[in-house]
Amino acid sequence: MEQGDNSLRKGPWLEEEDEQLARLVNVFGERKWDSIARISGLRRSGKSCRMRWLNYLRPNLKRGCISPEEEQIIIQLHDRWGNKWSRIARSLPGRTDNEIKNYWRTHLSKKNTQLQEEGNFQCNSNASHNPEQDFPYQTGNPSSSCNLAYCDIVQNGSAMTGADQYDLWSLVESPYETRLYDHWMSEISCGEQEEAKFGGGCNYGWNYSEVGESCMMDSLWDMS
DNA sequence: AAACAGGTCAACCGCCAGGAG
DNA sequence: TCTCCTGGCGGTTGACCTGTT
């Protein structure tokens, strides 16, 4: 792992490196990764720093098992968007693209292939988003405490009008999806109570109806 | 207990797009 | 307009873990 004096370090990160990186990101923000890498003296590339922060150190990361509800979302969004892991990750607050990508490869792609071979699974990218149709092998519980905003949208979609469903899909695909995601993250991260829920597994302290689309979008427009 | 196989996941690599000069 | 740099993204690798023989 250790190479020449001028070479960049590779391999697993040490605790001291994590602490140093976190300090610098808190000062400079999540940008200028090359500068952060240089200033830190970590002998890591900017890319490596960015990767470490986004996939491991970032606050509000939701570690632990992917819940059945999250799995449904991943399957549905993968069906819709393909291997657009970062895009899918934005719809799952607290999950990273790397995590979702790994989960897909190790769990879902196999399952998907198997079911397709058995002929009882239909990939239906343009169809209506009926969970029972799209996920014949998954029966998530809509009343589960693991509901996320998106989960509500997917699972309770039948209770919404077609127009409402269209608006929500447009929302996620809009140019402002990143800000939307950031906003969701800040919603989640405010307050220790939410953090406690967050750290406890898969229990977010809010859902779509609690956030409220109009006020959420208003504040999004204010972010610049 | 040891060897092996398969699964998991953190980390790296290469490509590409966008912005700055 | 062109070139260079930075950062984002998806694919891939390899170390580690766990289960099985």
PDB file of C-alpha atoms (C1' of nucleotides) in Angstrom:
ATOM      1  CA  MET A   1       0.000   0.000   0.000  1.00  0.00           C
ATOM      2  CA  GLU A   2       2.720   2.434   0.975  1.00  0.00           C
ATOM      3  CA  GLN A   3       4.563   3.432  -2.146  1.00  0.00           C
ATOM      4  CA  GLY A   4       7.148   6.119  -2.801  1.00  0.00           C
ATOM      5  CA  ASP A   5       7.193   9.356  -0.863  1.00  0.00           C
ATOM      6  CA  ASN A   6       5.481  11.305  -3.622  1.00  0.00           C
ATOM      7  CA  SER A   7       2.967   8.648  -4.577  1.00  0.00           C
ATOM      8  CA  LEU A   8      -0.643   8.755  -3.506  1.00  0.00           C
ATOM      9  CA  ARG A   9      -1.866   6.454  -0.798  1.00  0.00           C
ATOM     10  CA  LYS A  10      -4.328   3.779  -1.801  1.00  0.00           C
ATOM     11  CA  GLY A  11      -6.337   1.181  -0.003  1.00  0.00           C
ATOM     12  CA  PRO A  12      -8.423   1.334   3.145  1.00  0.00           C
ATOM     13  CA  TRP A  13      -8.678   4.614   5.004  1.00  0.00           C
ATOM     14  CA  LEU A  14      -7.331   4.990   8.515  1.00  0.00           C
ATOM     15  CA  GLU A  15      -9.307   6.573  11.325  1.00  0.00           C
ATOM     16  CA  GLU A  16      -6.902   9.518  11.450  1.00  0.00           C
ATOM     17  CA  GLU A  17      -7.378  10.076   7.731  1.00  0.00           C
ATOM     18  CA  ASP A  18     -11.138  10.049   8.154  1.00  0.00           C
ATOM     19  CA  GLU A  19     -10.954  12.571  10.962  1.00  0.00           C
ATOM     20  CA  GLN A  20      -8.664  14.852   9.009  1.00  0.00           C
ATOM     21  CA  LEU A  21     -10.852  14.664   5.921  1.00  0.00           C
ATOM     22  CA  ALA A  22     -14.007  15.342   7.907  1.00  0.00           C
ATOM     23  CA  ARG A  23     -12.427  18.397   9.510  1.00  0.00           C
ATOM     24  CA  LEU A  24     -11.469  19.850   6.157  1.00  0.00           C
ATOM     25  CA  VAL A  25     -14.810  19.155   4.531  1.00  0.00           C
ATOM     26  CA  ASN A  26     -16.503  20.899   7.436  1.00  0.00           C
ATOM     27  CA  VAL A  27     -14.368  23.942   6.717  1.00  0.00           C
ATOM     28  CA  PHE A  28     -14.349  23.996   2.927  1.00  0.00           C
ATOM     29  CA  GLY A  29     -17.572  22.219   2.162  1.00  0.00           C
ATOM     30  CA  GLU A  30     -18.185  19.355  -0.251  1.00  0.00           C
ATOM     31  CA  ARG A  31     -16.244  20.810  -3.141  1.00  0.00           C
ATOM     32  CA  LYS A  32     -12.720  21.491  -4.304  1.00  0.00           C
ATOM     33  CA  TRP A  33     -11.732  17.937  -3.576  1.00  0.00           C
ATOM     34  CA  ASP A  34      -8.339  18.354  -5.130  1.00  0.00           C
ATOM     35  CA  SER A  35      -7.599  21.330  -2.884  1.00  0.00           C
ATOM     36  CA  ILE A  36      -8.836  19.447   0.154  1.00  0.00           C
ATOM     37  CA  ALA A  37      -6.632  16.518  -0.769  1.00  0.00           C
ATOM     38  CA  ARG A  38      -3.603  18.775  -1.123  1.00  0.00           C
ATOM     39  CA  ILE A  39      -4.207  20.816   2.016  1.00  0.00           C
ATOM     40  CA  SER A  40      -4.968  17.794   4.143  1.00  0.00           C
ATOM     41  CA  GLY A  41      -1.581  16.245   3.551  1.00  0.00           C
ATOM     42  CA  LEU A  42      -3.296  12.888   3.348  1.00  0.00           C
ATOM     43  CA  ARG A  43      -1.580  11.897   0.103  1.00  0.00           C
ATOM     44  CA  ARG A  44      -4.926  10.837  -1.259  1.00  0.00           C
ATOM     45  CA  SER A  45      -6.341  11.930  -4.581  1.00  0.00           C
ATOM     46  CA  GLY A  46      -9.206  14.379  -4.675  1.00  0.00           C
ATOM     47  CA  LYS A  47     -11.330  11.663  -6.123  1.00  0.00           C
ATOM     48  CA  SER A  48     -10.456   9.346  -3.302  1.00  0.00           C
ATOM     49  CA  CYS A  49     -11.344  11.999  -0.738  1.00  0.00           C
ATOM     50  CA  ARG A  50     -14.644  12.678  -2.441  1.00  0.00           C
ATOM     51  CA  MET A  51     -15.447   8.979  -2.615  1.00  0.00           C
ATOM     52  CA  ARG A  52     -14.585   8.451   1.036  1.00  0.00           C
ATOM     53  CA  TRP A  53     -16.701  11.383   2.147  1.00  0.00           C
ATOM     54  CA  LEU A  54     -19.716  10.568   0.016  1.00  0.00           C
ATOM     55  CA  ASN A  55     -19.746   6.854   0.698  1.00  0.00           C
ATOM     56  CA  TYR A  56     -18.656   6.703   4.294  1.00  0.00           C
ATOM     57  CA  LEU A  57     -18.148   9.943   6.205  1.00  0.00           C
ATOM     58  CA  ARG A  58     -21.047  12.086   5.044  1.00  0.00           C
ATOM     59  CA  PRO A  59     -23.550  12.846   7.829  1.00  0.00           C
ATOM     60  CA  ASN A  60     -26.949  11.140   7.683  1.00  0.00           C
ATOM     61  CA  LEU A  61     -25.722   8.141   5.843  1.00  0.00           C
ATOM     62  CA  LYS A  62     -28.085   5.329   6.560  1.00  0.00           C
ATOM     63  CA  ARG A  63     -26.007   2.294   7.232  1.00  0.00           C
ATOM     64  CA  GLY A  64     -27.312  -1.203   7.602  1.00  0.00           C
ATOM     65  CA  CYS A  65     -29.601  -3.482   5.691  1.00  0.00           C
ATOM     66  CA  ILE A  66     -31.661  -2.301   2.765  1.00  0.00           C
ATOM     67  CA  SER A  67     -35.275  -2.535   3.831  1.00  0.00           C
ATOM     68  CA  PRO A  68     -37.862  -4.327   1.667  1.00  0.00           C
ATOM     69  CA  GLU A  69     -39.369  -0.943   0.874  1.00  0.00           C
ATOM     70  CA  GLU A  70     -36.040   0.423  -0.268  1.00  0.00           C
ATOM     71  CA  GLU A  71     -35.505  -2.719  -2.301  1.00  0.00           C
ATOM     72  CA  GLN A  72     -38.795  -2.101  -4.068  1.00  0.00           C
ATOM     73  CA  ILE A  73     -37.747   1.418  -4.905  1.00  0.00           C
ATOM     74  CA  ILE A  74     -34.406   0.264  -6.215  1.00  0.00           C
ATOM     75  CA  ILE A  75     -36.019  -2.347  -8.414  1.00  0.00           C
ATOM     76  CA  GLN A  76     -38.594   0.034  -9.756  1.00  0.00           C
ATOM     77  CA  LEU A  77     -36.160   2.844 -10.443  1.00  0.00           C
ATOM     78  CA  HIS A  78     -33.665   0.472 -12.006  1.00  0.00           C
ATOM     79  CA  ASP A  79     -36.426  -0.803 -14.219  1.00  0.00           C
ATOM     80  CA  ARG A  80     -37.143   2.778 -15.178  1.00  0.00           C
ATOM     81  CA  TRP A  81     -33.657   4.261 -15.437  1.00  0.00           C
ATOM     82  CA  GLY A  82     -31.285   1.335 -15.759  1.00  0.00           C
ATOM     83  CA  ASN A  83     -27.854   1.511 -14.132  1.00  0.00           C
ATOM     84  CA  LYS A  84     -28.200   5.153 -13.142  1.00  0.00           C
ATOM     85  CA  TRP A  85     -27.043   4.469  -9.621  1.00  0.00           C
ATOM     86  CA  SER A  86     -26.477   8.036  -8.524  1.00  0.00           C
ATOM     87  CA  ARG A  87     -29.893   8.982  -9.789  1.00  0.00           C
ATOM     88  CA  ILE A  88     -31.488   6.088  -7.969  1.00  0.00           C
ATOM     89  CA  ALA A  89     -29.504   6.981  -4.855  1.00  0.00           C
ATOM     90  CA  ARG A  90     -30.981  10.473  -4.856  1.00  0.00           C
ATOM     91  CA  SER A  91     -34.374   8.908  -4.370  1.00  0.00           C
ATOM     92  CA  LEU A  92     -33.157   6.994  -1.349  1.00  0.00           C
ATOM     93  CA  PRO A  93     -31.969   9.505   1.221  1.00  0.00           C
ATOM     94  CA  GLY A  94     -29.035   8.217   3.202  1.00  0.00           C
ATOM     95  CA  ARG A  95     -28.045   5.612   0.656  1.00  0.00           C
ATOM     96  CA  THR A  96     -25.077   5.973  -1.660  1.00  0.00           C
ATOM     97  CA  ASP A  97     -24.835   5.075  -5.301  1.00  0.00           C
ATOM     98  CA  ASN A  98     -22.075   2.635  -4.433  1.00  0.00           C
ATOM     99  CA  GLU A  99     -24.220   0.929  -1.840  1.00  0.00           C
ATOM    100  CA  ILE A 100     -27.147   0.607  -4.201  1.00  0.00           C
ATOM    101  CA  LYS A 101     -24.925  -0.596  -7.002  1.00  0.00           C
ATOM    102  CA  ASN A 102     -23.412  -3.249  -4.773  1.00  0.00           C
ATOM    103  CA  TYR A 103     -26.803  -4.271  -3.471  1.00  0.00           C
ATOM    104  CA  TRP A 104     -28.147  -4.620  -6.965  1.00  0.00           C
ATOM    105  CA  ARG A 105     -25.248  -6.738  -8.119  1.00  0.00           C
ATOM    106  CA  THR A 106     -25.214  -9.002  -5.098  1.00  0.00           C
ATOM    107  CA  HIS A 107     -28.917  -9.336  -4.410  1.00  0.00           C
ATOM    108  CA  LEU A 108     -31.244  -8.063  -7.041  1.00  0.00           C
ATOM    109  CA  SER A 109     -29.707  -8.735 -10.423  1.00  0.00           C
ATOM    110  CA  LYS A 110     -29.545 -12.410  -9.576  1.00  0.00           C
ATOM    111  CA  LYS A 111     -33.088 -12.427  -8.310  1.00  0.00           C
ATOM    112  CA  ASN A 112     -34.249 -10.452 -11.307  1.00  0.00           C
ATOM    113  CA  THR A 113     -32.557 -12.812 -13.748  1.00  0.00           C
ATOM    114  CA  GLN A 114     -33.914 -15.841 -11.973  1.00  0.00           C
ATOM    115  CA  LEU A 115     -37.450 -14.543 -12.056  1.00  0.00           C
ATOM    116  CA  GLN A 116     -37.169 -13.541 -15.680  1.00  0.00           C
ATOM    117  CA  GLU A 117     -35.948 -17.030 -16.503  1.00  0.00           C
ATOM    118  CA  GLU A 118     -38.891 -18.461 -14.620  1.00  0.00           C
ATOM    119  CA  GLY A 119     -41.087 -16.276 -16.766  1.00  0.00           C
ATOM    120  CA  ASN A 120     -43.062 -14.748 -13.952  1.00  0.00           C
ATOM    121  CA  PHE A 121     -41.443 -11.350 -13.904  1.00  0.00           C
ATOM    122  CA  GLN A 122     -42.103  -8.653 -16.438  1.00  0.00           C
ATOM    123  CA  CYS A 123     -39.746  -5.771 -16.898  1.00  0.00           C
ATOM    124  CA  ASN A 124     -42.106  -2.985 -17.697  1.00  0.00           C
ATOM    125  CA  SER A 125     -40.323   0.301 -18.096  1.00  0.00           C
ATOM    126  CA  ASN A 126     -43.172   2.301 -19.570  1.00  0.00           C
ATOM    127  CA  ALA A 127     -46.047   0.791 -17.706  1.00  0.00           C
ATOM    128  CA  SER A 128     -47.978   2.383 -14.896  1.00  0.00           C
ATOM    129  CA  HIS A 129     -46.219   2.127 -11.591  1.00  0.00           C
ATOM    130  CA  ASN A 130     -48.346  -0.438  -9.952  1.00  0.00           C
ATOM    131  CA  PRO A 131     -46.249  -2.052  -7.251  1.00  0.00           C
ATOM    132  CA  GLU A 132     -48.124  -5.289  -7.370  1.00  0.00           C
ATOM    133  CA  GLN A 133     -47.501  -5.502 -11.061  1.00  0.00           C
ATOM    134  CA  ASP A 134     -43.902  -4.409 -10.937  1.00  0.00           C
ATOM    135  CA  PHE A 135     -42.907  -6.431  -7.880  1.00  0.00           C
ATOM    136  CA  PRO A 136     -44.804  -9.684  -7.963  1.00  0.00           C
ATOM    137  CA  TYR A 137     -42.453 -11.177  -5.407  1.00  0.00           C
ATOM    138  CA  GLN A 138     -42.419  -8.316  -2.939  1.00  0.00           C
ATOM    139  CA  THR A 139     -45.304  -7.360  -0.762  1.00  0.00           C
ATOM    140  CA  GLY A 140     -44.212  -4.350   1.265  1.00  0.00           C
ATOM    141  CA  ASN A 141     -46.385  -3.204   4.085  1.00  0.00           C
ATOM    142  CA  PRO A 142     -47.591   0.335   3.421  1.00  0.00           C
ATOM    143  CA  SER A 143     -48.197   0.904   7.083  1.00  0.00           C
ATOM    144  CA  SER A 144     -44.663  -0.078   7.944  1.00  0.00           C
ATOM    145  CA  SER A 145     -42.671   2.359  10.037  1.00  0.00           C
ATOM    146  CA  CYS A 146     -39.959   2.081   7.406  1.00  0.00           C
ATOM    147  CA  ASN A 147     -41.857   4.291   4.978  1.00  0.00           C
ATOM    148  CA  LEU A 148     -39.807   6.889   3.204  1.00  0.00           C
ATOM    149  CA  ALA A 149     -41.230   9.676   1.126  1.00  0.00           C
ATOM    150  CA  TYR A 150     -40.610   7.887  -2.078  1.00  0.00           C
ATOM    151  CA  CYS A 151     -41.832   4.684  -0.624  1.00  0.00           C
ATOM    152  CA  ASP A 152     -45.155   6.308   0.092  1.00  0.00           C
ATOM    153  CA  ILE A 153     -45.319   7.500  -3.461  1.00  0.00           C
ATOM    154  CA  VAL A 154     -44.623   4.085  -4.849  1.00  0.00           C
ATOM    155  CA  GLN A 155     -46.650   2.043  -2.456  1.00  0.00           C
ATOM    156  CA  ASN A 156     -49.645   4.295  -2.109  1.00  0.00           C
ATOM    157  CA  GLY A 157     -49.579   5.480  -5.683  1.00  0.00           C
ATOM    158  CA  SER A 158     -52.904   3.861  -6.375  1.00  0.00           C
ATOM    159  CA  ALA A 159     -54.525   6.335  -4.015  1.00  0.00           C
ATOM    160  CA  MET A 160     -53.268   9.238  -6.081  1.00  0.00           C
ATOM    161  CA  THR A 161     -54.583  10.632  -9.293  1.00  0.00           C
ATOM    162  CA  GLY A 162     -52.728  10.033 -12.523  1.00  0.00           C
ATOM    163  CA  ALA A 163     -51.760  13.686 -12.677  1.00  0.00           C
ATOM    164  CA  ASP A 164     -50.345  13.548  -9.181  1.00  0.00           C
ATOM    165  CA  GLN A 165     -48.272  10.558 -10.075  1.00  0.00           C
ATOM    166  CA  TYR A 166     -46.961  12.272 -13.180  1.00  0.00           C
ATOM    167  CA  ASP A 167     -45.985  15.342 -11.178  1.00  0.00           C
ATOM    168  CA  LEU A 168     -44.046  13.281  -8.695  1.00  0.00           C
ATOM    169  CA  TRP A 169     -42.097  11.423 -11.316  1.00  0.00           C
ATOM    170  CA  SER A 170     -41.356  14.727 -13.005  1.00  0.00           C
ATOM    171  CA  LEU A 171     -40.154  16.086  -9.691  1.00  0.00           C
ATOM    172  CA  VAL A 172     -37.549  13.395  -9.328  1.00  0.00           C
ATOM    173  CA  GLU A 173     -36.404  13.753 -12.911  1.00  0.00           C
ATOM    174  CA  SER A 174     -36.310  17.525 -12.835  1.00  0.00           C
ATOM    175  CA  PRO A 175     -33.099  19.544 -12.928  1.00  0.00           C
ATOM    176  CA  TYR A 176     -33.769  20.412  -9.336  1.00  0.00           C
ATOM    177  CA  GLU A 177     -33.695  16.869  -8.091  1.00  0.00           C
ATOM    178  CA  THR A 178     -30.331  17.403  -6.507  1.00  0.00           C
ATOM    179  CA  ARG A 179     -31.600  20.350  -4.522  1.00  0.00           C
ATOM    180  CA  LEU A 180     -34.667  18.355  -3.647  1.00  0.00           C
ATOM    181  CA  TYR A 181     -32.460  15.594  -2.352  1.00  0.00           C
ATOM    182  CA  ASP A 182     -30.336  18.035  -0.398  1.00  0.00           C
ATOM    183  CA  HIS A 183     -33.462  19.484   1.062  1.00  0.00           C
ATOM    184  CA  TRP A 184     -34.700  16.058   2.093  1.00  0.00           C
ATOM    185  CA  MET A 185     -31.377  15.385   3.707  1.00  0.00           C
ATOM    186  CA  SER A 186     -31.545  18.592   5.692  1.00  0.00           C
ATOM    187  CA  GLU A 187     -35.090  17.750   6.735  1.00  0.00           C
ATOM    188  CA  ILE A 188     -33.886  14.441   8.005  1.00  0.00           C
ATOM    189  CA  SER A 189     -30.814  15.763   9.737  1.00  0.00           C
ATOM    190  CA  CYS A 190     -32.418  18.536  11.758  1.00  0.00           C
ATOM    191  CA  GLY A 191     -32.755  17.583  15.372  1.00  0.00           C
ATOM    192  CA  GLU A 192     -31.469  14.762  17.507  1.00  0.00           C
ATOM    193  CA  GLN A 193     -34.810  13.036  17.508  1.00  0.00           C
ATOM    194  CA  GLU A 194     -34.669  12.557  13.792  1.00  0.00           C
ATOM    195  CA  GLU A 195     -31.087  11.437  14.068  1.00  0.00           C
ATOM    196  CA  ALA A 196     -32.057   8.866  16.614  1.00  0.00           C
ATOM    197  CA  LYS A 197     -34.763   7.545  14.339  1.00  0.00           C
ATOM    198  CA  PHE A 198     -32.352   7.599  11.494  1.00  0.00           C
ATOM    199  CA  GLY A 199     -29.676   5.693  13.311  1.00  0.00           C
ATOM    200  CA  GLY A 200     -32.147   3.138  14.547  1.00  0.00           C
ATOM    201  CA  GLY A 201     -32.426   1.347  11.261  1.00  0.00           C
ATOM    202  CA  CYS A 202     -34.900   2.305   8.640  1.00  0.00           C
ATOM    203  CA  ASN A 203     -37.279   4.631  10.379  1.00  0.00           C
ATOM    204  CA  TYR A 204     -37.478   8.091   8.906  1.00  0.00           C
ATOM    205  CA  GLY A 205     -39.351  10.615  10.951  1.00  0.00           C
ATOM    206  CA  TRP A 206     -41.307  12.022   8.039  1.00  0.00           C
ATOM    207  CA  ASN A 207     -43.118  11.055   4.917  1.00  0.00           C
ATOM    208  CA  TYR A 208     -44.332  12.767   1.808  1.00  0.00           C
ATOM    209  CA  SER A 209     -47.489  14.118   3.329  1.00  0.00           C
ATOM    210  CA  GLU A 210     -45.583  15.564   6.276  1.00  0.00           C
ATOM    211  CA  VAL A 211     -43.106  17.441   4.132  1.00  0.00           C
ATOM    212  CA  GLY A 212     -45.744  19.020   1.948  1.00  0.00           C
ATOM    213  CA  GLU A 213     -44.912  19.537  -1.689  1.00  0.00           C
ATOM    214  CA  SER A 214     -45.668  23.233  -2.055  1.00  0.00           C
ATOM    215  CA  CYS A 215     -43.652  24.527   0.873  1.00  0.00           C
ATOM    216  CA  MET A 216     -40.879  22.112   0.029  1.00  0.00           C
ATOM    217  CA  MET A 217     -40.671  23.435  -3.503  1.00  0.00           C
ATOM    218  CA  ASP A 218     -40.848  27.037  -2.290  1.00  0.00           C
ATOM    219  CA  SER A 219     -37.815  26.558  -0.148  1.00  0.00           C
ATOM    220  CA  LEU A 220     -36.047  24.761  -2.944  1.00  0.00           C
ATOM    221  CA  TRP A 221     -36.392  27.760  -5.172  1.00  0.00           C
ATOM    222  CA  ASP A 222     -34.828  29.840  -2.437  1.00  0.00           C
ATOM    223  CA  MET A 223     -31.714  27.717  -2.400  1.00  0.00           C
ATOM    224  CA  SER A 224     -29.095  29.009  -4.732  1.00  0.00           C
TER     225      SER A 224
ATOM    226  C1'  DA B   1      -8.933 -27.555  11.905  1.00  0.00           C
ATOM    227  C1'  DA B   2      -7.932 -26.556   7.248  1.00  0.00           C
ATOM    228  C1'  DA B   3      -9.113 -25.663   2.603  1.00  0.00           C
ATOM    229  C1'  DC B   4     -12.099 -23.991  -0.563  1.00  0.00           C
ATOM    230  C1'  DA B   5     -16.037 -21.406  -2.644  1.00  0.00           C
ATOM    231  C1'  DG B   6     -19.108 -17.866  -2.808  1.00  0.00           C
ATOM    232  C1'  DG B   7     -20.788 -13.460  -1.142  1.00  0.00           C
ATOM    233  C1'  DT B   8     -20.124  -8.721   0.244  1.00  0.00           C
ATOM    234  C1'  DC B   9     -18.502  -4.207  -0.017  1.00  0.00           C
ATOM    235  C1'  DA B  10     -14.927  -0.551   0.147  1.00  0.00           C
ATOM    236  C1'  DA B  11     -12.067   1.386  -2.985  1.00  0.00           C
ATOM    237  C1'  DC B  12      -9.960   2.216  -7.478  1.00  0.00           C
ATOM    238  C1'  DC B  13     -10.075   3.059 -12.533  1.00  0.00           C
ATOM    239  C1'  DG B  14     -11.311   5.083 -16.779  1.00  0.00           C
ATOM    240  C1'  DC B  15     -14.406   7.819 -19.282  1.00  0.00           C
ATOM    241  C1'  DC B  16     -16.969  11.838 -19.856  1.00  0.00           C
ATOM    242  C1'  DA B  17     -19.170  16.443 -19.191  1.00  0.00           C
ATOM    243  C1'  DG B  18     -18.880  21.026 -17.789  1.00  0.00           C
ATOM    244  C1'  DG B  19     -16.551  25.108 -16.381  1.00  0.00           C
ATOM    245  C1'  DA B  20     -12.619  28.238 -16.372  1.00  0.00           C
ATOM    246  C1'  DG B  21      -9.009  30.545 -18.594  1.00  0.00           C
TER     247       DG B  21
ATOM    248  C1'  DT C   1     -12.951  28.034 -30.104  1.00  0.00           C
ATOM    249  C1'  DC C   2      -9.649  25.292 -27.845  1.00  0.00           C
ATOM    250  C1'  DT C   3      -7.314  23.251 -23.980  1.00  0.00           C
ATOM    251  C1'  DC C   4      -6.920  21.930 -19.391  1.00  0.00           C
ATOM    252  C1'  DC C   5      -8.686  20.769 -14.967  1.00  0.00           C
ATOM    253  C1'  DT C   6     -12.011  19.086 -11.803  1.00  0.00           C
ATOM    254  C1'  DG C   7     -15.562  16.351 -10.368  1.00  0.00           C
ATOM    255  C1'  DG C   8     -19.334  12.940 -11.274  1.00  0.00           C
ATOM    256  C1'  DC C   9     -20.520   8.500 -12.710  1.00  0.00           C
ATOM    257  C1'  DG C  10     -20.648   3.547 -13.746  1.00  0.00           C
ATOM    258  C1'  DG C  11     -17.815  -0.537 -14.074  1.00  0.00           C
ATOM    259  C1'  DT C  12     -14.497  -3.394 -11.983  1.00  0.00           C
ATOM    260  C1'  DT C  13     -11.306  -5.251  -8.647  1.00  0.00           C
ATOM    261  C1'  DG C  14      -9.598  -7.316  -4.614  1.00  0.00           C
ATOM    262  C1'  DA C  15      -9.580  -7.988   0.344  1.00  0.00           C
ATOM    263  C1'  DC C  16     -12.207  -9.760   3.815  1.00  0.00           C
ATOM    264  C1'  DC C  17     -15.918 -12.579   5.767  1.00  0.00           C
ATOM    265  C1'  DT C  18     -18.811 -16.565   6.165  1.00  0.00           C
ATOM    266  C1'  DG C  19     -20.487 -20.961   5.177  1.00  0.00           C
ATOM    267  C1'  DT C  20     -19.558 -25.572   3.548  1.00  0.00           C
ATOM    268  C1'  DT C  21     -16.989 -29.712   2.868  1.00  0.00           C
TER     269       DT C  21
END
